[in-house]
Amino acid sequence: MSALSGKVQTVLGLIEPDQLGRTMTHEHLTMTFECCYFPPAPGDETVAQAPIQMKNLFWLKQNPYSSHENLLLLQEISAVREELHEYRTAGGGTIVENTTQGLSRDLPCLKQLAKDTGVHIVAGAGYYVDATHSDATRKMTVEKLSDVIVTEILHGADGTDIRCGVIGEIGCSWPITESEKRVLRATAHAQTELGCPVIIHPGRNPGAPAEIVRILQEAGGDISKTVMSHLDRTIFDIGELMDFASMGSYLEYDLFGTEMLNYAYNLEVDMPSDSQRVKTLASLVQEGYEDSIVIAHDVHTKNRLTKYGGHGYSHILKNIVPKMLSRGISQAQVDKILIGNPKRWLTFK
């Protein structure tokens, strides 16, 4: 505990918080997402099974989860390495890599990418949604789950000595399953012991974030050190958003670059555009929440990479920041969102 206090833990070891620089708080660099494969619509089977190619890119943007190949980001390490070099050139300093157990987490790969590119990489401990839980995980007690998470941070994960620096993304479905509730309670217990940052993937329902916060609080979790991800596809009513913001977690808008007509996992959701995301950020800033906002892209499929015509990891720095500045968010506020807030969140108590 004393060695971690006041530091940030990357895959290459502890660093001073001031070394982080501009930080994307929710990305993936290598993972699989086959757990969330969504069958293509009737008549789309051929394009879904075809290799990724130029003529299919628009279809893939609209149906990213219906192509098995698109869900294998772990096949694109060379392209990701090139993108991280570009990210650093664009002014990026740190990536929080949210791949947890159940998504083919690869810590040696993350360590090598950090060495190769000079980008600080913070790895995630813990478990994703119930659909990825093993039978052994579902049988674990809260205490055992907490022990696993603590070990991944203090000693190393997946049989390596590479240590995670954040718990999460901890995955929740809607409704939240019993196995997910145990993981949430274990997360709170581990956070209490370590004073570490936590990041949550909520279910796709406006009530999910608040329900998760309640479970964490009841288990002793520190909501002021917790990020609630994916708010841009979860809470749309501005009144409900302000109510949730008042609960005290960090508010993460992490799907920049993702725009689709029909969101397969919840057809009631109208996925916002990047311009709408920026407008929401401006509203949150205006309401006094500039110290609570963090942002990212959540790259997790191949089509999000620039290699395949996607926006890549530098989209926010190159395109979204100028848009934010043009919509009344000051440079000082942008710096809080990209530097100050992530630094405060990632620093161990």
Short mmCIF file of C-alpha atoms in Angstrom, two decimals:
data_model
loop_
_atom_site.label_atom_id
_atom_site.label_comp_id
_atom_site.label_asym_id
_atom_site.label_seq_id
_atom_site.Cartn_x
_atom_site.Cartn_y
_atom_site.Cartn_z
CA MET A 1 0.00 0.00 0.00
CA SER A 2 2.70 2.49 0.98
CA ALA A 3 4.67 1.82 -2.21
CA LEU A 4 1.60 2.49 -4.39
CA SER A 5 0.30 5.55 -2.55
CA GLY A 6 0.65 8.72 -4.59
CA LYS A 7 1.77 6.78 -7.69
CA VAL A 8 0.26 5.46 -10.92
CA GLN A 9 0.94 1.82 -11.82
CA THR A 10 1.69 1.11 -15.48
CA VAL A 11 2.67 -2.16 -17.13
CA LEU A 12 6.29 -0.96 -16.92
CA GLY A 13 6.03 -0.08 -13.24
CA LEU A 14 5.17 2.84 -11.00
CA ILE A 15 5.37 6.41 -12.31
CA GLU A 16 4.66 9.85 -10.94
CA PRO A 17 1.17 11.14 -11.79
CA ASP A 18 2.63 14.20 -13.50
CA GLN A 19 4.20 11.90 -16.10
CA LEU A 20 0.85 10.76 -17.52
CA GLY A 21 0.09 13.67 -19.84
CA ARG A 22 -3.01 13.51 -22.02
CA THR A 23 -4.85 10.32 -21.18
CA MET A 24 -7.50 8.22 -22.90
CA THR A 25 -9.23 6.52 -19.98
CA HIS A 26 -10.96 3.71 -21.88
CA GLU A 27 -9.29 1.91 -24.77
CA HIS A 28 -8.34 -1.61 -25.84
CA LEU A 29 -5.11 -2.45 -27.63
CA THR A 30 -5.44 -6.22 -27.90
CA MET A 31 -8.54 -8.29 -27.12
CA THR A 32 -11.30 -10.50 -28.49
CA PHE A 33 -14.95 -9.53 -28.44
CA GLU A 34 -16.47 -12.77 -29.70
CA CYS A 35 -18.48 -13.02 -26.47
CA CYS A 36 -20.69 -10.28 -27.88
CA TYR A 37 -21.07 -11.51 -31.47
CA PHE A 38 -24.42 -10.45 -32.93
CA PRO A 39 -25.76 -12.49 -35.88
CA PRO A 40 -26.15 -10.52 -39.13
CA ALA A 41 -29.56 -9.64 -40.51
CA PRO A 42 -31.05 -12.07 -43.04
CA GLY A 43 -29.39 -11.46 -46.39
CA ASP A 44 -26.20 -10.04 -44.85
CA GLU A 45 -24.51 -13.38 -44.20
CA THR A 46 -22.14 -13.08 -47.18
CA VAL A 47 -20.82 -9.63 -46.33
CA ALA A 48 -20.58 -10.62 -42.67
CA GLN A 49 -18.33 -13.55 -43.52
CA ALA A 50 -16.21 -11.70 -46.09
CA PRO A 51 -12.75 -10.36 -45.25
CA ILE A 52 -12.66 -6.70 -44.28
CA GLN A 53 -12.39 -4.69 -47.49
CA MET A 54 -13.02 -1.18 -48.71
CA LYS A 55 -16.44 -1.83 -50.27
CA ASN A 56 -17.73 -3.28 -46.98
CA LEU A 57 -16.52 -0.59 -44.58
CA PHE A 58 -19.81 1.28 -44.33
CA TRP A 59 -21.70 -1.95 -43.64
CA LEU A 60 -19.09 -2.80 -40.99
CA LYS A 61 -19.47 0.60 -39.36
CA GLN A 62 -23.20 -0.04 -39.05
CA ASN A 63 -22.83 -3.70 -38.03
CA PRO A 64 -19.46 -3.97 -36.27
CA TYR A 65 -20.47 -6.94 -34.08
CA SER A 66 -21.77 -9.15 -36.89
CA SER A 67 -18.36 -9.94 -38.42
CA HIS A 68 -16.27 -12.51 -36.56
CA GLU A 69 -13.08 -11.14 -38.08
CA ASN A 70 -13.86 -7.62 -36.88
CA LEU A 71 -14.02 -8.85 -33.26
CA LEU A 72 -10.40 -10.08 -33.23
CA LEU A 73 -8.47 -6.93 -32.39
CA LEU A 74 -5.62 -9.13 -31.07
CA GLN A 75 -4.65 -9.86 -34.69
CA GLU A 76 -3.68 -6.22 -35.30
CA ILE A 77 -0.73 -5.62 -32.95
CA SER A 78 1.44 -4.12 -35.70
CA ALA A 79 -1.28 -1.66 -36.70
CA VAL A 80 -1.93 -0.77 -33.05
CA ARG A 81 1.78 -0.15 -32.50
CA GLU A 82 1.82 2.27 -35.44
CA GLU A 83 -1.25 4.03 -34.05
CA LEU A 84 0.36 4.42 -30.64
CA HIS A 85 3.35 6.11 -32.27
CA GLU A 86 0.89 8.47 -33.98
CA TYR A 87 -0.95 9.00 -30.70
CA ARG A 88 2.25 10.06 -29.02
CA THR A 89 3.12 12.36 -31.93
CA ALA A 90 -0.34 13.95 -31.59
CA GLY A 91 0.39 14.75 -27.94
CA GLY A 92 -0.94 11.65 -26.19
CA GLY A 93 0.79 10.36 -23.10
CA THR A 94 -1.20 7.50 -21.59
CA ILE A 95 -3.73 4.81 -22.51
CA VAL A 96 -5.84 3.04 -19.89
CA GLU A 97 -6.27 -0.45 -21.37
CA ASN A 98 -9.57 -1.84 -20.08
CA THR A 99 -9.25 -5.49 -21.14
CA THR A 100 -10.09 -7.77 -18.21
CA GLN A 101 -10.42 -11.52 -17.69
CA GLY A 102 -12.65 -13.08 -20.34
CA LEU A 103 -11.49 -10.86 -23.23
CA SER A 104 -8.09 -12.47 -23.97
CA ARG A 105 -6.10 -9.98 -21.90
CA ASP A 106 -2.44 -10.06 -22.98
CA LEU A 107 -0.20 -8.29 -20.48
CA PRO A 108 3.14 -9.23 -22.11
CA CYS A 109 1.86 -7.66 -25.33
CA LEU A 110 0.85 -4.47 -23.49
CA LYS A 111 4.26 -4.31 -21.85
CA GLN A 112 6.00 -4.65 -25.22
CA LEU A 113 3.77 -1.98 -26.80
CA ALA A 114 4.65 0.41 -23.97
CA LYS A 115 8.36 -0.27 -24.47
CA ASP A 116 8.12 0.13 -28.23
CA THR A 117 6.12 3.36 -28.29
CA GLY A 118 6.85 5.29 -25.11
CA VAL A 119 3.12 5.52 -24.36
CA HIS A 120 2.26 4.78 -20.73
CA ILE A 121 -0.18 1.86 -20.58
CA VAL A 122 -2.27 1.10 -17.49
CA ALA A 123 -3.75 -2.42 -17.48
CA GLY A 124 -7.10 -3.50 -16.04
CA ALA A 125 -7.74 -6.09 -13.33
CA GLY A 126 -10.92 -8.06 -12.70
CA TYR A 127 -13.78 -9.46 -14.74
CA TYR A 128 -15.99 -8.42 -17.67
CA VAL A 129 -19.72 -9.21 -18.08
CA ASP A 130 -21.35 -12.44 -16.90
CA ALA A 131 -21.26 -13.91 -20.41
CA THR A 132 -17.47 -14.15 -20.07
CA HIS A 133 -17.42 -15.57 -16.53
CA SER A 134 -16.12 -19.13 -16.25
CA ASP A 135 -17.87 -21.70 -14.11
CA ALA A 136 -15.04 -21.29 -11.62
CA THR A 137 -15.59 -17.54 -11.49
CA ARG A 138 -19.32 -17.96 -10.89
CA LYS A 139 -18.59 -20.28 -7.95
CA MET A 140 -16.13 -17.88 -6.27
CA THR A 141 -17.06 -16.06 -3.11
CA VAL A 142 -16.77 -12.28 -2.88
CA GLU A 143 -13.68 -12.77 -0.73
CA LYS A 144 -11.98 -15.02 -3.29
CA LEU A 145 -12.83 -12.67 -6.16
CA SER A 146 -11.39 -9.79 -4.17
CA ASP A 147 -8.21 -11.76 -3.49
CA VAL A 148 -7.77 -12.36 -7.23
CA ILE A 149 -8.18 -8.67 -8.04
CA VAL A 150 -5.79 -7.59 -5.28
CA THR A 151 -3.20 -10.11 -6.50
CA GLU A 152 -3.46 -8.79 -10.08
CA ILE A 153 -2.58 -5.33 -8.79
CA LEU A 154 0.02 -6.16 -6.15
CA HIS A 155 1.83 -9.09 -7.73
CA GLY A 156 0.83 -9.57 -11.37
CA ALA A 157 -1.88 -11.14 -13.51
CA ASP A 158 -2.29 -14.15 -15.80
CA GLY A 159 0.81 -15.91 -14.49
CA THR A 160 3.08 -12.90 -15.10
CA ASP A 161 4.69 -10.34 -12.83
CA ILE A 162 3.07 -7.53 -14.84
CA ARG A 163 0.78 -5.58 -12.53
CA CYS A 164 -2.53 -3.96 -13.29
CA GLY A 165 -3.06 -0.34 -12.30
CA VAL A 166 -6.85 -0.08 -12.32
CA ILE A 167 -9.74 -2.41 -11.53
CA GLY A 168 -11.83 -2.78 -14.66
CA GLU A 169 -13.54 -2.44 -16.87
CA ILE A 170 -15.79 -4.37 -14.53
CA GLY A 171 -18.64 -5.54 -16.73
CA CYS A 172 -22.34 -5.46 -15.87
CA SER A 173 -25.35 -6.63 -17.86
CA TRP A 174 -28.91 -5.43 -17.42
CA PRO A 175 -30.43 -6.65 -15.24
CA ILE A 176 -27.24 -7.14 -13.23
CA THR A 177 -26.64 -10.86 -12.64
CA GLU A 178 -25.75 -12.42 -9.29
CA SER A 179 -22.24 -13.23 -10.50
CA GLU A 180 -21.76 -9.61 -11.57
CA LYS A 181 -23.01 -8.37 -8.19
CA ARG A 182 -20.40 -10.51 -6.43
CA VAL A 183 -17.70 -9.08 -8.70
CA LEU A 184 -18.90 -5.55 -7.90
CA ARG A 185 -18.73 -6.23 -4.17
CA ALA A 186 -15.28 -7.78 -4.58
CA THR A 187 -14.22 -4.71 -6.54
CA ALA A 188 -15.33 -2.45 -3.71
CA HIS A 189 -13.47 -4.55 -1.14
CA ALA A 190 -10.27 -4.55 -3.22
CA GLN A 191 -10.56 -0.80 -3.79
CA THR A 192 -10.93 -0.22 -0.05
CA GLU A 193 -7.79 -2.26 0.63
CA LEU A 194 -5.67 -0.71 -2.12
CA GLY A 195 -7.00 2.84 -2.58
CA CYS A 196 -7.02 2.21 -6.31
CA PRO A 197 -9.03 3.48 -9.30
CA VAL A 198 -12.03 1.53 -10.59
CA ILE A 199 -13.81 1.68 -13.96
CA ILE A 200 -17.24 0.21 -14.71
CA HIS A 201 -19.02 -0.99 -17.86
CA PRO A 202 -22.74 -0.48 -17.09
CA GLY A 203 -25.62 -2.38 -18.64
CA ARG A 204 -27.52 -0.72 -21.47
CA ASN A 205 -30.30 0.85 -19.43
CA PRO A 206 -30.56 4.40 -18.04
CA GLY A 207 -30.98 3.01 -14.52
CA ALA A 208 -27.88 0.81 -14.67
CA PRO A 209 -25.20 3.33 -13.61
CA ALA A 210 -27.05 4.42 -10.46
CA GLU A 211 -27.83 0.81 -9.49
CA ILE A 212 -24.13 -0.08 -9.82
CA VAL A 213 -23.10 2.90 -7.71
CA ARG A 214 -25.52 1.79 -4.99
CA ILE A 215 -24.06 -1.74 -4.95
CA LEU A 216 -20.51 -0.37 -4.77
CA GLN A 217 -21.39 2.07 -2.00
CA GLU A 218 -23.12 -0.60 0.08
CA ALA A 219 -19.94 -2.71 -0.20
CA GLY A 220 -17.74 0.21 0.88
CA GLY A 221 -16.49 1.35 -2.52
CA ASP A 222 -15.06 4.83 -3.12
CA ILE A 223 -17.28 6.39 -5.78
CA SER A 224 -14.96 9.42 -6.03
CA LYS A 225 -12.29 7.02 -7.40
CA THR A 226 -14.70 5.28 -9.79
CA VAL A 227 -15.35 5.95 -13.49
CA MET A 228 -18.75 5.13 -15.01
CA SER A 229 -18.13 4.30 -18.66
CA HIS A 230 -20.31 4.50 -21.77
CA LEU A 231 -22.65 7.23 -20.58
CA ASP A 232 -23.03 8.35 -24.19
CA ARG A 233 -25.07 5.19 -24.95
CA THR A 234 -26.74 4.89 -21.57
CA ILE A 235 -28.26 8.11 -20.15
CA PHE A 236 -29.87 10.51 -22.63
CA ASP A 237 -32.26 12.60 -20.56
CA ILE A 238 -30.34 15.64 -19.32
CA GLY A 239 -32.24 15.66 -16.01
CA GLU A 240 -31.43 12.00 -15.38
CA LEU A 241 -27.82 12.69 -16.34
CA MET A 242 -27.52 15.51 -13.81
CA ASP A 243 -29.11 13.31 -11.14
CA PHE A 244 -26.53 10.63 -11.81
CA ALA A 245 -23.67 13.12 -11.97
CA SER A 246 -24.56 14.25 -8.46
CA MET A 247 -23.78 10.73 -7.16
CA GLY A 248 -20.09 11.56 -7.43
CA SER A 249 -18.43 9.21 -9.90
CA TYR A 250 -16.34 10.27 -12.87
CA LEU A 251 -18.50 10.65 -15.99
CA GLU A 252 -16.96 8.96 -19.02
CA TYR A 253 -17.91 9.69 -22.63
CA ASP A 254 -15.85 7.05 -24.37
CA LEU A 255 -17.45 6.21 -27.71
CA PHE A 256 -16.04 9.13 -29.70
CA GLY A 257 -15.86 8.06 -33.31
CA THR A 258 -18.73 5.56 -33.01
CA GLU A 259 -21.79 6.59 -35.00
CA MET A 260 -24.37 4.05 -36.20
CA LEU A 261 -28.01 4.09 -37.16
CA ASN A 262 -29.13 1.03 -35.18
CA TYR A 263 -27.31 -0.07 -32.02
CA ALA A 264 -27.68 -3.85 -32.13
CA TYR A 265 -27.44 -4.42 -28.38
CA ASN A 266 -30.33 -2.06 -27.62
CA LEU A 267 -32.43 -0.85 -30.53
CA GLU A 268 -34.09 1.75 -28.28
CA VAL A 269 -30.76 3.60 -28.13
CA ASP A 270 -30.09 6.28 -30.73
CA MET A 271 -26.30 6.38 -30.78
CA PRO A 272 -25.26 10.04 -30.58
CA SER A 273 -22.93 11.72 -33.04
CA ASP A 274 -19.62 13.19 -31.93
CA SER A 275 -21.14 16.66 -32.18
CA GLN A 276 -23.90 15.60 -29.81
CA ARG A 277 -21.33 14.17 -27.42
CA VAL A 278 -19.46 17.46 -27.38
CA LYS A 279 -22.72 19.31 -26.75
CA THR A 280 -23.39 17.09 -23.74
CA LEU A 281 -19.89 17.68 -22.40
CA ALA A 282 -20.47 21.43 -22.71
CA SER A 283 -23.71 21.07 -20.73
CA LEU A 284 -21.92 19.13 -17.99
CA VAL A 285 -19.19 21.76 -17.84
CA GLN A 286 -21.78 24.50 -17.64
CA GLU A 287 -23.45 22.67 -14.72
CA GLY A 288 -20.15 22.55 -12.81
CA TYR A 289 -18.95 19.01 -13.55
CA GLU A 290 -15.70 19.84 -15.35
CA ASP A 291 -13.75 18.06 -12.57
CA SER A 292 -15.69 14.82 -13.18
CA ILE A 293 -15.43 14.29 -16.96
CA VAL A 294 -13.07 11.88 -18.74
CA ILE A 295 -13.19 10.85 -22.40
CA ALA A 296 -11.95 8.14 -24.78
CA HIS A 297 -12.81 6.12 -27.90
CA ASP A 298 -13.16 2.56 -26.54
CA VAL A 299 -11.45 1.07 -29.60
CA HIS A 300 -12.29 -2.64 -29.43
CA THR A 301 -12.89 -3.78 -33.01
CA LYS A 302 -10.70 -3.75 -36.11
CA ASN A 303 -12.84 -1.29 -38.06
CA ARG A 304 -12.08 1.44 -35.50
CA LEU A 305 -8.38 1.39 -36.51
CA THR A 306 -7.12 3.79 -39.16
CA LYS A 307 -5.81 0.73 -41.05
CA TYR A 308 -9.44 -0.06 -41.83
CA GLY A 309 -10.66 3.47 -42.40
CA GLY A 310 -11.54 4.10 -38.75
CA HIS A 311 -10.84 7.03 -36.46
CA GLY A 312 -8.02 5.47 -34.42
CA TYR A 313 -6.67 6.45 -31.01
CA SER A 314 -5.78 10.04 -31.96
CA HIS A 315 -9.25 11.16 -33.08
CA ILE A 316 -10.02 13.02 -29.86
CA LEU A 317 -6.72 14.88 -29.83
CA LYS A 318 -6.86 15.78 -33.52
CA ASN A 319 -10.56 16.40 -34.11
CA ILE A 320 -12.64 16.45 -30.94
CA VAL A 321 -10.53 18.90 -28.94
CA PRO A 322 -10.87 21.64 -31.61
CA LYS A 323 -14.63 20.98 -31.65
CA MET A 324 -14.77 21.28 -27.86
CA LEU A 325 -12.94 24.60 -27.98
CA SER A 326 -15.35 25.86 -30.66
CA ARG A 327 -18.34 24.99 -28.47
CA GLY A 328 -17.45 27.00 -25.42
CA ILE A 329 -15.23 24.57 -23.51
CA SER A 330 -12.06 26.44 -22.57
CA GLN A 331 -8.52 25.17 -22.98
CA ALA A 332 -8.18 24.96 -19.20
CA GLN A 333 -11.32 22.80 -19.06
CA VAL A 334 -10.06 20.60 -21.91
CA ASP A 335 -6.81 20.12 -19.97
CA LYS A 336 -8.77 19.07 -16.90
CA ILE A 337 -10.70 16.50 -18.93
CA LEU A 338 -7.62 15.08 -20.67
CA ILE A 339 -4.92 15.54 -18.02
CA GLY A 340 -6.07 16.65 -14.58
CA ASN A 341 -9.06 14.39 -14.06
CA PRO A 342 -7.38 11.18 -15.32
CA LYS A 343 -4.32 11.96 -13.19
CA ARG A 344 -6.40 12.37 -10.04
CA TRP A 345 -8.40 9.21 -10.78
CA LEU A 346 -5.40 6.99 -11.57
CA THR A 347 -3.30 7.99 -8.56
CA PHE A 348 -3.43 5.47 -5.72
CA LYS A 349 -4.53 6.92 -2.37
#
